[in-house]
Short mmCIF file of N, CA and C in Angstrom, two decimals:
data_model
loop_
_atom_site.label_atom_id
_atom_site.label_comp_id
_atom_site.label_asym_id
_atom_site.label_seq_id
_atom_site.Cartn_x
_atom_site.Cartn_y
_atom_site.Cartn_z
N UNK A 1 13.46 -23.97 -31.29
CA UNK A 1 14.23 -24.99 -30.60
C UNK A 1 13.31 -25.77 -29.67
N UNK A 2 13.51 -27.01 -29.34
CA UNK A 2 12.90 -28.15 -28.98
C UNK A 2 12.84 -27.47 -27.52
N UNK A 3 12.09 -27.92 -26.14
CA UNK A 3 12.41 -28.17 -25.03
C UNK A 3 12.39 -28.49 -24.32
N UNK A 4 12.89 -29.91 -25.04
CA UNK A 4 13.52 -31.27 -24.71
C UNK A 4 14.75 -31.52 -25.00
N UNK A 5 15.22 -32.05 -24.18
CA UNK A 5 16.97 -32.31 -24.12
C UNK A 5 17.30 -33.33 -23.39
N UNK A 6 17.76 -34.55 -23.55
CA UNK A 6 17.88 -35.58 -22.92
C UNK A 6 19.70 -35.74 -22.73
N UNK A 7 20.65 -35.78 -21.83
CA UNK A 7 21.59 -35.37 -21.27
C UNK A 7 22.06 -36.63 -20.56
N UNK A 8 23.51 -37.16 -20.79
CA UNK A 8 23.86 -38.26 -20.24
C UNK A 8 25.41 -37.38 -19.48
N UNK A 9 25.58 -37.83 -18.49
CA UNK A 9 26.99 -36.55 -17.90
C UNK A 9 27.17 -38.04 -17.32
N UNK A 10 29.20 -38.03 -17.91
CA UNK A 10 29.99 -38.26 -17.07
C UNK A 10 31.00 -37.19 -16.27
N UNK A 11 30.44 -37.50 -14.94
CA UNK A 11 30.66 -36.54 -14.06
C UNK A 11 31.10 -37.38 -12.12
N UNK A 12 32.13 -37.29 -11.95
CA UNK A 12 32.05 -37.62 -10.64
C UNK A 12 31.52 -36.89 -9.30
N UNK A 13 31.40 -35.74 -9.59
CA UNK A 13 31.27 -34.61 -8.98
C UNK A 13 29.32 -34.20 -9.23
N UNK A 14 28.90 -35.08 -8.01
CA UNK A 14 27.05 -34.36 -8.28
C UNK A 14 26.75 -33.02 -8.07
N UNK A 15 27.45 -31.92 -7.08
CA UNK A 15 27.21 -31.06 -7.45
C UNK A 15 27.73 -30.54 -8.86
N UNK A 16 28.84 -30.53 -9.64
CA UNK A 16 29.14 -29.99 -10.77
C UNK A 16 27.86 -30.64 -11.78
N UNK A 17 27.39 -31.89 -11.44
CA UNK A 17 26.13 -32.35 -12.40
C UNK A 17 24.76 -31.50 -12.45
N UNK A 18 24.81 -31.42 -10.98
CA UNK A 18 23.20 -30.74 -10.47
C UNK A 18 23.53 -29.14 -11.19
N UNK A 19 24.74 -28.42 -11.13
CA UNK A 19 24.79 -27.43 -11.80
C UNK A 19 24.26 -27.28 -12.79
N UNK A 20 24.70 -28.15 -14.13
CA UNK A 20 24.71 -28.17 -15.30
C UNK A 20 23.05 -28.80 -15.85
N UNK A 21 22.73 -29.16 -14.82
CA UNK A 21 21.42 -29.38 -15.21
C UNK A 21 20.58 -28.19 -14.62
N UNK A 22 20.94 -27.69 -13.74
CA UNK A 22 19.98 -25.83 -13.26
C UNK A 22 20.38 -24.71 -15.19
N UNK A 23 21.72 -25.18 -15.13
CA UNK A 23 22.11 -24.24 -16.50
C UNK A 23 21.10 -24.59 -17.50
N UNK A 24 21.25 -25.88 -18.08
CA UNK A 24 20.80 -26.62 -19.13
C UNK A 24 19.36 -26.66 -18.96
N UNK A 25 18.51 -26.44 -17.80
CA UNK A 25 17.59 -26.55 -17.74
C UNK A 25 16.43 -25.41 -18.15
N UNK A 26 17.57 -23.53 -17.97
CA UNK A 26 17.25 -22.62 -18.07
C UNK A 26 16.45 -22.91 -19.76
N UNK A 27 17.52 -23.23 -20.69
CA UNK A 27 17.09 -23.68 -22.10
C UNK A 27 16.14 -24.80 -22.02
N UNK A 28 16.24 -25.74 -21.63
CA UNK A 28 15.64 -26.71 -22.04
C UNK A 28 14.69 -26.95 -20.73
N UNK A 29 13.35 -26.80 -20.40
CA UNK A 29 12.37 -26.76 -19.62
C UNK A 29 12.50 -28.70 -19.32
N UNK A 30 12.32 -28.96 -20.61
CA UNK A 30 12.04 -30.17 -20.32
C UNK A 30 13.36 -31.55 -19.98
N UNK A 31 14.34 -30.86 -19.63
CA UNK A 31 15.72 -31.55 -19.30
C UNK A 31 15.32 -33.06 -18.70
N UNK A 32 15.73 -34.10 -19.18
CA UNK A 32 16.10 -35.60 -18.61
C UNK A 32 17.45 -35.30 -18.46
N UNK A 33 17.94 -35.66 -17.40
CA UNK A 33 19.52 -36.02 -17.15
C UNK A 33 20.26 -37.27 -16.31
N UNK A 34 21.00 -37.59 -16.93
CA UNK A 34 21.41 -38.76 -15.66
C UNK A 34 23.23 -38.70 -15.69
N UNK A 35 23.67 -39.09 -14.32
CA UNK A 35 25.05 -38.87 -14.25
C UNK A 35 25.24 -40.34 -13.82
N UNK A 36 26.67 -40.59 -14.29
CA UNK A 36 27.23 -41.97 -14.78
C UNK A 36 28.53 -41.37 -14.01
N UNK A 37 28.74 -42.85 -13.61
CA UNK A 37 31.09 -42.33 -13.42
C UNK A 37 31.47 -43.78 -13.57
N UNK A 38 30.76 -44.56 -14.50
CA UNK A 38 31.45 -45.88 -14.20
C UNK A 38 31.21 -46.18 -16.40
N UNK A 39 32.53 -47.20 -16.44
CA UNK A 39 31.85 -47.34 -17.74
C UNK A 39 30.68 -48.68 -18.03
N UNK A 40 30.55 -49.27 -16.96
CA UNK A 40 29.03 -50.18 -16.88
C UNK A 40 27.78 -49.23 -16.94
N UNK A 41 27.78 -48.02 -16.12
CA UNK A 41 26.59 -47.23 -16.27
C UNK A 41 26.60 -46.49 -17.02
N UNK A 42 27.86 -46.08 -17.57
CA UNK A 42 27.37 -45.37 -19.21
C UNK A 42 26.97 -46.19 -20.02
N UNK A 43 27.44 -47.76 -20.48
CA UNK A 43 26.87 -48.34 -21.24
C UNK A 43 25.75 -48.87 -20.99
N UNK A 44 24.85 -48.97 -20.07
CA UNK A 44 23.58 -48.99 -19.57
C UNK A 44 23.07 -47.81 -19.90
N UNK A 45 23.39 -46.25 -19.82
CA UNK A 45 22.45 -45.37 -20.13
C UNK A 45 22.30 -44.96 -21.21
N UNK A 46 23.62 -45.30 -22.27
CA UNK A 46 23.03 -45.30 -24.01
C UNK A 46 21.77 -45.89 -24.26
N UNK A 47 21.63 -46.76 -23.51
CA UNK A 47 20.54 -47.40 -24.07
C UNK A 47 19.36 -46.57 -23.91
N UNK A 48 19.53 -45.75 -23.24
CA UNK A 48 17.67 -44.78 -22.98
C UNK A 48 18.03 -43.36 -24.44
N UNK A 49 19.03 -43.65 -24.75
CA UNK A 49 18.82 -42.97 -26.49
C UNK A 49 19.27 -40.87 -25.68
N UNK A 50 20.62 -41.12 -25.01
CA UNK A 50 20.64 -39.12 -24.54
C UNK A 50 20.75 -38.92 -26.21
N UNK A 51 20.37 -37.45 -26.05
CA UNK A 51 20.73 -36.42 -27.15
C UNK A 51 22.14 -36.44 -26.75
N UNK A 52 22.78 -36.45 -26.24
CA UNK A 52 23.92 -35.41 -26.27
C UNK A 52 24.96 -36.07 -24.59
N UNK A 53 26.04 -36.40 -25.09
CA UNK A 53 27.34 -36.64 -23.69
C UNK A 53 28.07 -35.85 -23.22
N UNK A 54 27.86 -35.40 -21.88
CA UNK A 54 29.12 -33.81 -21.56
C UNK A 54 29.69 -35.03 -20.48
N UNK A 55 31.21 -35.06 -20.86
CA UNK A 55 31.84 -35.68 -19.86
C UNK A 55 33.05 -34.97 -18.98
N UNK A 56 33.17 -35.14 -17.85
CA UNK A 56 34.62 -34.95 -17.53
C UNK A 56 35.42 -35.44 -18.11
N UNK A 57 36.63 -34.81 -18.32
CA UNK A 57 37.89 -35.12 -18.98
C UNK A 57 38.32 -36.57 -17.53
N UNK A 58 38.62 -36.17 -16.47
CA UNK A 58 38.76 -37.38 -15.34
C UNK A 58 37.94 -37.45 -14.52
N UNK A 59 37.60 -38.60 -14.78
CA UNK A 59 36.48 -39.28 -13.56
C UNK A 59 37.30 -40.73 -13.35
N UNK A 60 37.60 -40.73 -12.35
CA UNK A 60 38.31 -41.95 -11.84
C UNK A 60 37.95 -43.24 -12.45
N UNK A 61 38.80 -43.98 -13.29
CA UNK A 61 38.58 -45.02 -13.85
C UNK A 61 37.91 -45.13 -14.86
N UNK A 62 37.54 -44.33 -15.41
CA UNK A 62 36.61 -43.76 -16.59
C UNK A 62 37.08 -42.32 -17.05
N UNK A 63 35.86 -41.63 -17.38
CA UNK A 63 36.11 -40.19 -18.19
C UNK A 63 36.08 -39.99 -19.64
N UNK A 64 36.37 -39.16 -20.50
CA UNK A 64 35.62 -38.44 -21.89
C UNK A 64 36.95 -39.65 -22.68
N UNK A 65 37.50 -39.72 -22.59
CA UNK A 65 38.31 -40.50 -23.65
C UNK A 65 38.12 -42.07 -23.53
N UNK A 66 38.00 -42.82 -22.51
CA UNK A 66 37.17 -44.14 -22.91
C UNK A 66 35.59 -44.06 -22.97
N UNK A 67 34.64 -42.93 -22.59
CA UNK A 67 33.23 -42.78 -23.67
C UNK A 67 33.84 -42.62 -24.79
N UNK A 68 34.51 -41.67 -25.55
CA UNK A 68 34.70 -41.33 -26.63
C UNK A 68 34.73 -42.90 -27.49
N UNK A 69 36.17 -43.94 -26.61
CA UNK A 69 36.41 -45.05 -27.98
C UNK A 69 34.66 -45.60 -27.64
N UNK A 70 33.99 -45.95 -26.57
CA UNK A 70 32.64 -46.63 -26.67
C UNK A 70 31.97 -46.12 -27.76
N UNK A 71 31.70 -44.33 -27.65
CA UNK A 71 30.94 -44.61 -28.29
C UNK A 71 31.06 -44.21 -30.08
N UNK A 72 32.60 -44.57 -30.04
CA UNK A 72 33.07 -44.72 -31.74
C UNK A 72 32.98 -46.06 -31.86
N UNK A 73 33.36 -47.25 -30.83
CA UNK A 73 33.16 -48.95 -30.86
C UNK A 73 31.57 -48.79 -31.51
N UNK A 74 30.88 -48.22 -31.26
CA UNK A 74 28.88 -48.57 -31.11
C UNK A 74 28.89 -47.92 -32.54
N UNK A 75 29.39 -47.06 -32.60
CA UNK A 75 28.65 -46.36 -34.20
C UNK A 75 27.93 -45.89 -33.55
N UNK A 76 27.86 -44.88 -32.64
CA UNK A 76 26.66 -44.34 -31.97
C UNK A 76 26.66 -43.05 -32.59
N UNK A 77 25.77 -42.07 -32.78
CA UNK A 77 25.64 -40.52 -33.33
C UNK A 77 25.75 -39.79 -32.26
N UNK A 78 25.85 -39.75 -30.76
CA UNK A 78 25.79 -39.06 -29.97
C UNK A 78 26.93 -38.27 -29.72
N UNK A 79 26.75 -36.94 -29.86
CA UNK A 79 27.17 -35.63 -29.89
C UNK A 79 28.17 -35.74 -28.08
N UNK A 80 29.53 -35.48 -28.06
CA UNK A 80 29.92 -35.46 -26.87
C UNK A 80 30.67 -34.54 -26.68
N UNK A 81 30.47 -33.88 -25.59
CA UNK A 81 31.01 -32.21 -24.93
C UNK A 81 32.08 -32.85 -23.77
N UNK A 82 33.28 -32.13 -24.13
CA UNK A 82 34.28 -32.37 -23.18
C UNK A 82 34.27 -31.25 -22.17
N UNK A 83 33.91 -31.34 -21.06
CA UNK A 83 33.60 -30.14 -19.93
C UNK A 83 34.31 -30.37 -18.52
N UNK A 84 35.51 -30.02 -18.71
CA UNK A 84 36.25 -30.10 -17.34
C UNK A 84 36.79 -28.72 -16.81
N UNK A 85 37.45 -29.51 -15.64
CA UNK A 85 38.58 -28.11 -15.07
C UNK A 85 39.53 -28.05 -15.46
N UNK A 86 40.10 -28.74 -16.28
CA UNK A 86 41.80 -28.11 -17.10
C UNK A 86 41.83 -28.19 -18.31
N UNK A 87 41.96 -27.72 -19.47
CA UNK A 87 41.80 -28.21 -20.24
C UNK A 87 43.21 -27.35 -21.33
N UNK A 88 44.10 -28.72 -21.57
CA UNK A 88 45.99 -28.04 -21.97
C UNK A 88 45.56 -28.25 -23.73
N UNK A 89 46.57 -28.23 -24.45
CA UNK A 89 46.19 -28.31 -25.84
C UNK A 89 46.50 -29.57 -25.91
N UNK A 90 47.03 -30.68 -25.18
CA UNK A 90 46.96 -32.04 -25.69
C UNK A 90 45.90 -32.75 -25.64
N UNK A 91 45.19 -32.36 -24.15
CA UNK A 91 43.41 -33.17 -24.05
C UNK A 91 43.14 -32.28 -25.20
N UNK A 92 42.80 -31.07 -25.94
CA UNK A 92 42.28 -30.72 -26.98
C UNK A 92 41.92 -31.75 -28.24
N UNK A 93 43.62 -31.69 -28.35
CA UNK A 93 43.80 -32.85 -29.53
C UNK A 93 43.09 -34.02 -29.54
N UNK A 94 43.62 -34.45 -28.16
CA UNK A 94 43.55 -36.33 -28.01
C UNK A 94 41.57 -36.58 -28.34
N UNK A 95 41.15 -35.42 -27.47
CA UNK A 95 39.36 -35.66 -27.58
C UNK A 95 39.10 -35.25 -29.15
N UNK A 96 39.47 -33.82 -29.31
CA UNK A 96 38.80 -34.02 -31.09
C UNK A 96 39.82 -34.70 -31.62
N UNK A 97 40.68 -35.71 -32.01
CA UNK A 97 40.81 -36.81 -32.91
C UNK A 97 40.00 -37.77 -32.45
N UNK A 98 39.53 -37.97 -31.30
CA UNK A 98 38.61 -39.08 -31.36
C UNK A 98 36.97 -38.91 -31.09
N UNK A 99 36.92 -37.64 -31.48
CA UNK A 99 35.56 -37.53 -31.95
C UNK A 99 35.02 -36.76 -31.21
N UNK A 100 35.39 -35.45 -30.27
CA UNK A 100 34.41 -34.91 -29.42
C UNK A 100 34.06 -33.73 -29.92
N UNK A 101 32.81 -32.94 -29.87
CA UNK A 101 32.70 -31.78 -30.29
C UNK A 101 33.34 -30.71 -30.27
N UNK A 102 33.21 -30.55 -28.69
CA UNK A 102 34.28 -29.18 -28.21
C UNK A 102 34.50 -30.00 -26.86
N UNK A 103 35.68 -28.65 -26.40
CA UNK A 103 36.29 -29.16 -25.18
C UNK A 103 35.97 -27.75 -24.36
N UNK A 104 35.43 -27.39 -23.47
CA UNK A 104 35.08 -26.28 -22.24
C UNK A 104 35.14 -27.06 -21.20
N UNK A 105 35.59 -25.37 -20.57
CA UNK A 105 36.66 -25.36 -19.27
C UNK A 105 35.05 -25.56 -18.45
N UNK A 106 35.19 -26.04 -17.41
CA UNK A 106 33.47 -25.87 -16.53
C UNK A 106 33.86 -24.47 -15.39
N UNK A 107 35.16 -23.57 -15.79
CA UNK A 107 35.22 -21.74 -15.46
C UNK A 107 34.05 -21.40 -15.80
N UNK A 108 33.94 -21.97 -17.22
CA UNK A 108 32.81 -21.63 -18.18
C UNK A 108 30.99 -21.72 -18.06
N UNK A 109 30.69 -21.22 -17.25
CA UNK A 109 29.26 -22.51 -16.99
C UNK A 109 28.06 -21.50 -17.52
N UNK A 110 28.09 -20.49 -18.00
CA UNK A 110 27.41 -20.01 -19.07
C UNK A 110 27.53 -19.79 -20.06
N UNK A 111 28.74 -20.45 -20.64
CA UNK A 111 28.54 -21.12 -22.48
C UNK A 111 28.25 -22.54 -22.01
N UNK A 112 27.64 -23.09 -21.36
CA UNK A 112 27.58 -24.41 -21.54
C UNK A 112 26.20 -24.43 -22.42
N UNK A 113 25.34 -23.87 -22.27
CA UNK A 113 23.96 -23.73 -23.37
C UNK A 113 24.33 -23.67 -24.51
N UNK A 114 24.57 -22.34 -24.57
CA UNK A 114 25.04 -22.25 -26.17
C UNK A 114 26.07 -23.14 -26.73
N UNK A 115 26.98 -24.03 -26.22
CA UNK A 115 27.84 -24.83 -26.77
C UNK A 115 26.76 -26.18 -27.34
N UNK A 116 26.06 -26.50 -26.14
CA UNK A 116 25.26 -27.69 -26.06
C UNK A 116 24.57 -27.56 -27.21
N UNK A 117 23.51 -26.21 -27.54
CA UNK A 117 22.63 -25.79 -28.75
C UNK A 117 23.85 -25.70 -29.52
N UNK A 118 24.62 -25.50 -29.96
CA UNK A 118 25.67 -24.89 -31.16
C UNK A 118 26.03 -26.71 -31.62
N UNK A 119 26.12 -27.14 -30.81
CA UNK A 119 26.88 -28.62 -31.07
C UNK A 119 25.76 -29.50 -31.93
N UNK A 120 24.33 -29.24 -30.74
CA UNK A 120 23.08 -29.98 -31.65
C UNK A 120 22.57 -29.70 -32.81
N UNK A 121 22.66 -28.31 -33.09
CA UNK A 121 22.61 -27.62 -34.82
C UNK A 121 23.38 -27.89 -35.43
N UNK A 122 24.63 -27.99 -35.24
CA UNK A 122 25.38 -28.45 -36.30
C UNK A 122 25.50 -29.92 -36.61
N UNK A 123 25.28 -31.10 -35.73
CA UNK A 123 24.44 -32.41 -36.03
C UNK A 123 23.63 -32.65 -36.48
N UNK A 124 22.44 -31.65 -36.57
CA UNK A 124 20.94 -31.64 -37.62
C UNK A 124 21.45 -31.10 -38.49
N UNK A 125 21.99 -30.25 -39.07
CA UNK A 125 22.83 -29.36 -40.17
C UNK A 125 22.34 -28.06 -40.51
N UNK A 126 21.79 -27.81 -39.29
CA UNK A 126 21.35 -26.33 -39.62
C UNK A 126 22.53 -25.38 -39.21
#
């Protein structure tokens, strides 16, 4: 496995970001990360090419379901992790019909690696 990981988080919450990058970082030595809560600065940070989107389900005025239509509008390939604090069986649905990998609770903050690696293997097709 690579270790390099380039990481775009919509996240309103910098400590819950700075977390996930101490986690993510354990795996990936070489972590780039940047946190967004607006949808002007997510569409500004596609452009630096993340591996991979972990968003909050709500971030005020934004959040994982308008990234999601962006980045189905773009035709973009980027892999997106739904990682909040509630998570009922309707956000389930609503994010994977519109394209998200998985949905984890951030209870969770040591499967967040292995989800992140599990999500990127199965995009390369191994």
């Amino acid at each position: 496995m690579t270790t390099r990981l380039k990481v775009l988080m919509v996240e309103d919450t910098p400590a819950d970001s700075e977390l996930a990058a101490a986690v993510l970082g354990r795996t990936w030595p070489d972590l780039e990360w940047e946190r967004v809560e607006t949808e002007a600065a997510f569409r500004r940070a596609l452009a630096g090419g993340p591996d991979i989107v972990i968003a909050d389900f709500e971030v005020p005025g934004f959040g994982a379901i308008p990234a999601l239509g962006i980045l189905n509008a773009l035709g973009r390939p980027v892999p997106l992790i739904v990682f909040t604090g509630a998570v009922t069986e309707y956000i389930v649905d609503q994010c994977t019909r519109l394209g998200a990998e998985e949905c984890l609770l951030k209870d969770h903050w040591s499967l967040l690696a292995a989800t992140v690696s599990a999500v990127l293997q199965r995009r390369a097709g191994n």
